[in-house]
Amino acid sequence: MKYIFWDIDGTLLLTGGAGIASLTKVIKEHYFLKDFKFQKSLAGRTDSEIIKEAVLQIKGRFHAADTANLLIRYHQELPKQLKLFPGSLLYNVQPTLEFLHNPQSGYTNCLLTGNTKLGAKLKLAHYGIDQYFDFDHSAFGELSEKRTELAKILWQRFYIQNPQIDAHEFIFIGDTPNDVLCAQAIGAKSIVILNGSSYDRSAFTELKPETIIDHLPENPQDFQGLLDRL
């Protein structure tokens, strides 16, 4: 069995801005702000890192309770915003996940995402694809502020359960340089999918992921063939 660790935003789906709108709204309401803008791009980063930087930007100091309080409000707001924004699954995502979800494929769909576990479930359920993932063998943004640390935590969990496991059984799929760095942090393989990405091919030149594709193939069997060749 091989494990695929999918990123969510920009790889599987685009929320149309619902995520950033939710975070912005709860931050403004929590700190009684008329306006707030994030200073950095949110792509490829963890929710916990994003919130910490926002709190430091506003208060100049940070406490773990700040993240906890904002995440509670974020998880309440996100479903409302998902209904308001015209997001969608990216090309051929649902057929590919369904195909790989079959035990005969030899692959297990997991997640490595900067989203919190609840945030990930809310997004995936909204677009009707949450049933295709093994959440127990996934890693989420509340585990660490740093994306590469999520991969290391994930690896440690698998190793404790099976010391014979090989990193070549892990394939990371994403749309940002941080997704590639996650794979490289544990010696795993990576695939970059560009059609939902805010990066172009040149952003990955030095990182050298195993494969860069424009979008998922029309036939899921072709994508499995790509996975098999890694």
PDB file of N, CA and C in Angstrom, residues 26-68:
ATOM      1  N   VAL A  26     -13.416  37.039  11.239  1.00  0.00           N
ATOM      2  CA  VAL A  26     -13.339  36.742  12.677  1.00  0.00           C
ATOM      3  C   VAL A  26     -12.233  37.549  13.354  1.00  0.00           C
ATOM      4  N   ILE A  27     -11.153  37.818  12.643  1.00  0.00           N
ATOM      5  CA  ILE A  27     -10.086  38.645  13.214  1.00  0.00           C
ATOM      6  C   ILE A  27     -10.597  40.066  13.455  1.00  0.00           C
ATOM      7  N   LYS A  28     -11.280  40.632  12.479  1.00  0.00           N
ATOM      8  CA  LYS A  28     -11.821  41.984  12.622  1.00  0.00           C
ATOM      9  C   LYS A  28     -12.823  42.058  13.768  1.00  0.00           C
ATOM     10  N   GLU A  29     -13.696  41.059  13.852  1.00  0.00           N
ATOM     11  CA  GLU A  29     -14.702  41.075  14.910  1.00  0.00           C
ATOM     12  C   GLU A  29     -14.083  40.852  16.285  1.00  0.00           C
ATOM     13  N   HIS A  30     -13.114  39.949  16.365  1.00  0.00           N
ATOM     14  CA  HIS A  30     -12.504  39.616  17.656  1.00  0.00           C
ATOM     15  C   HIS A  30     -11.711  40.790  18.230  1.00  0.00           C
ATOM     16  N   TYR A  31     -11.035  41.529  17.338  1.00  0.00           N
ATOM     17  CA  TYR A  31     -10.189  42.637  17.800  1.00  0.00           C
ATOM     18  C   TYR A  31     -10.816  44.009  17.524  1.00  0.00           C
ATOM     19  N   PHE A  32     -12.089  44.020  17.142  1.00  0.00           N
ATOM     20  CA  PHE A  32     -12.836  45.267  16.939  1.00  0.00           C
ATOM     21  C   PHE A  32     -12.114  46.183  15.945  1.00  0.00           C
ATOM     22  N   LEU A  33     -11.765  45.610  14.791  1.00  0.00           N
ATOM     23  CA  LEU A  33     -11.064  46.352  13.750  1.00  0.00           C
ATOM     24  C   LEU A  33     -12.024  46.716  12.625  1.00  0.00           C
ATOM     25  N   LYS A  34     -11.851  47.902  12.059  1.00  0.00           N
ATOM     26  CA  LYS A  34     -12.637  48.276  10.894  1.00  0.00           C
ATOM     27  C   LYS A  34     -12.100  47.620   9.628  1.00  0.00           C
ATOM     28  N   ASP A  35     -10.797  47.388   9.610  1.00  0.00           N
ATOM     29  CA  ASP A  35     -10.185  46.793   8.423  1.00  0.00           C
ATOM     30  C   ASP A  35      -8.987  45.956   8.854  1.00  0.00           C
ATOM     31  N   PHE A  36      -8.690  44.925   8.078  1.00  0.00           N
ATOM     32  CA  PHE A  36      -7.506  44.104   8.332  1.00  0.00           C
ATOM     33  C   PHE A  36      -7.105  43.414   7.034  1.00  0.00           C
ATOM     34  N   LYS A  37      -5.802  43.398   6.761  1.00  0.00           N
ATOM     35  CA  LYS A  37      -5.259  42.690   5.599  1.00  0.00           C
ATOM     36  C   LYS A  37      -4.042  41.880   6.025  1.00  0.00           C
ATOM     37  N   PHE A  38      -3.952  40.659   5.538  1.00  0.00           N
ATOM     38  CA  PHE A  38      -2.781  39.829   5.805  1.00  0.00           C
ATOM     39  C   PHE A  38      -1.582  40.387   5.049  1.00  0.00           C
ATOM     40  N   GLN A  39      -0.435  40.347   5.692  1.00  0.00           N
ATOM     41  CA  GLN A  39       0.761  40.937   5.095  1.00  0.00           C
ATOM     42  C   GLN A  39       1.454  39.998   4.119  1.00  0.00           C
ATOM     43  N   LYS A  40       1.187  38.687   4.213  1.00  0.00           N
ATOM     44  CA  LYS A  40       1.815  37.697   3.332  1.00  0.00           C
ATOM     45  C   LYS A  40       0.749  36.849   2.662  1.00  0.00           C
ATOM     46  N   SER A  41       1.162  36.200   1.581  1.00  0.00           N
ATOM     47  CA  SER A  41       0.280  35.235   0.936  1.00  0.00           C
ATOM     48  C   SER A  41      -0.017  34.080   1.891  1.00  0.00           C
ATOM     49  N   LEU A  42      -1.224  33.545   1.835  1.00  0.00           N
ATOM     50  CA  LEU A  42      -1.606  32.431   2.690  1.00  0.00           C
ATOM     51  C   LEU A  42      -1.311  31.083   2.047  1.00  0.00           C
ATOM     52  N   ALA A  43      -0.940  31.078   0.776  1.00  0.00           N
ATOM     53  CA  ALA A  43      -0.761  29.828   0.034  1.00  0.00           C
ATOM     54  C   ALA A  43       0.349  28.969   0.634  1.00  0.00           C
ATOM     55  N   GLY A  44       0.047  27.702   0.869  1.00  0.00           N
ATOM     56  CA  GLY A  44       1.046  26.747   1.326  1.00  0.00           C
ATOM     57  C   GLY A  44       1.416  26.855   2.785  1.00  0.00           C
ATOM     58  N   ARG A  45       0.674  27.643   3.556  1.00  0.00           N
ATOM     59  CA  ARG A  45       1.016  27.858   4.956  1.00  0.00           C
ATOM     60  C   ARG A  45      -0.039  27.240   5.870  1.00  0.00           C
ATOM     61  N   THR A  46       0.304  27.086   7.144  1.00  0.00           N
ATOM     62  CA  THR A  46      -0.633  26.489   8.093  1.00  0.00           C
ATOM     63  C   THR A  46      -1.525  27.567   8.697  1.00  0.00           C
ATOM     64  N   ASP A  47      -2.736  27.151   9.057  1.00  0.00           N
ATOM     65  CA  ASP A  47      -3.651  28.089   9.713  1.00  0.00           C
ATOM     66  C   ASP A  47      -3.051  28.648  10.998  1.00  0.00           C
ATOM     67  N   SER A  48      -2.338  27.801  11.750  1.00  0.00           N
ATOM     68  CA  SER A  48      -1.770  28.257  13.017  1.00  0.00           C
ATOM     69  C   SER A  48      -0.682  29.311  12.798  1.00  0.00           C
ATOM     70  N   GLU A  49       0.116  29.151  11.745  1.00  0.00           N
ATOM     71  CA  GLU A  49       1.135  30.154  11.434  1.00  0.00           C
ATOM     72  C   GLU A  49       0.492  31.455  10.972  1.00  0.00           C
ATOM     73  N   ILE A  50      -0.519  31.336  10.130  1.00  0.00           N
ATOM     74  CA  ILE A  50      -1.215  32.522   9.616  1.00  0.00           C
ATOM     75  C   ILE A  50      -1.836  33.322  10.759  1.00  0.00           C
ATOM     76  N   ILE A  51      -2.493  32.622  11.677  1.00  0.00           N
ATOM     77  CA  ILE A  51      -3.147  33.305  12.798  1.00  0.00           C
ATOM     78  C   ILE A  51      -2.115  33.933  13.725  1.00  0.00           C
ATOM     79  N   LYS A  52      -1.027  33.228  13.991  1.00  0.00           N
ATOM     80  CA  LYS A  52       0.000  33.787  14.865  1.00  0.00           C
ATOM     81  C   LYS A  52       0.548  35.094  14.292  1.00  0.00           C
ATOM     82  N   GLU A  53       0.861  35.105  13.002  1.00  0.00           N
ATOM     83  CA  GLU A  53       1.394  36.317  12.378  1.00  0.00           C
ATOM     84  C   GLU A  53       0.369  37.447  12.408  1.00  0.00           C
ATOM     85  N   ALA A  54      -0.904  37.115  12.228  1.00  0.00           N
ATOM     86  CA  ALA A  54      -1.949  38.139  12.269  1.00  0.00           C
ATOM     87  C   ALA A  54      -2.054  38.753  13.658  1.00  0.00           C
ATOM     88  N   VAL A  55      -1.992  37.915  14.693  1.00  0.00           N
ATOM     89  CA  VAL A  55      -2.082  38.414  16.071  1.00  0.00           C
ATOM     90  C   VAL A  55      -0.878  39.294  16.396  1.00  0.00           C
ATOM     91  N   LEU A  56       0.300  38.862  15.985  1.00  0.00           N
ATOM     92  CA  LEU A  56       1.503  39.671  16.213  1.00  0.00           C
ATOM     93  C   LEU A  56       1.403  41.002  15.482  1.00  0.00           C
ATOM     94  N   GLN A  57       0.840  40.976  14.295  1.00  0.00           N
ATOM     95  CA  GLN A  57       0.655  42.192  13.513  1.00  0.00           C
ATOM     96  C   GLN A  57      -0.265  43.176  14.242  1.00  0.00           C
ATOM     97  N   ILE A  58      -1.266  42.645  14.908  1.00  0.00           N
ATOM     98  CA  ILE A  58      -2.266  43.487  15.582  1.00  0.00           C
ATOM     99  C   ILE A  58      -1.816  43.896  16.979  1.00  0.00           C
ATOM    100  N   LYS A  59      -1.328  42.925  17.759  1.00  0.00           N
ATOM    101  CA  LYS A  59      -1.047  43.144  19.181  1.00  0.00           C
ATOM    102  C   LYS A  59       0.430  43.342  19.501  1.00  0.00           C
ATOM    103  N   GLY A  60       1.284  42.831  18.628  1.00  0.00           N
ATOM    104  CA  GLY A  60       2.717  42.892  18.916  1.00  0.00           C
ATOM    105  C   GLY A  60       3.184  41.807  19.856  1.00  0.00           C
ATOM    106  N   ARG A  61       2.298  40.937  20.282  1.00  0.00           N
ATOM    107  CA  ARG A  61       2.623  39.807  21.148  1.00  0.00           C
ATOM    108  C   ARG A  61       1.624  38.695  20.853  1.00  0.00           C
ATOM    109  N   PHE A  62       1.929  37.500  21.347  1.00  0.00           N
ATOM    110  CA  PHE A  62       1.093  36.354  20.988  1.00  0.00           C
ATOM    111  C   PHE A  62       1.025  35.369  22.135  1.00  0.00           C
ATOM    112  N   HIS A  63      -0.134  34.750  22.289  1.00  0.00           N
ATOM    113  CA  HIS A  63      -0.325  33.675  23.249  1.00  0.00           C
ATOM    114  C   HIS A  63      -1.124  32.572  22.565  1.00  0.00           C
ATOM    115  N   ALA A  64      -0.899  31.321  22.961  1.00  0.00           N
ATOM    116  CA  ALA A  64      -1.585  30.186  22.330  1.00  0.00           C
ATOM    117  C   ALA A  64      -3.101  30.327  22.405  1.00  0.00           C
ATOM    118  N   ALA A  65      -3.589  30.975  23.451  1.00  0.00           N
ATOM    119  CA  ALA A  65      -5.036  31.170  23.582  1.00  0.00           C
ATOM    120  C   ALA A  65      -5.597  32.010  22.441  1.00  0.00           C
ATOM    121  N   ASP A  66      -4.779  32.883  21.873  1.00  0.00           N
ATOM    122  CA  ASP A  66      -5.233  33.684  20.736  1.00  0.00           C
ATOM    123  C   ASP A  66      -5.629  32.778  19.575  1.00  0.00           C
ATOM    124  N   THR A  67      -4.779  31.804  19.280  1.00  0.00           N
ATOM    125  CA  THR A  67      -5.080  30.869  18.198  1.00  0.00           C
ATOM    126  C   THR A  67      -6.331  30.063  18.508  1.00  0.00           C
ATOM    127  N   ALA A  68      -6.416  29.546  19.722  1.00  0.00           N
ATOM    128  CA  ALA A  68      -7.569  28.731  20.106  1.00  0.00           C
ATOM    129  C   ALA A  68      -8.871  29.514  19.951  1.00  0.00           C
TER     130      ALA A  68
END
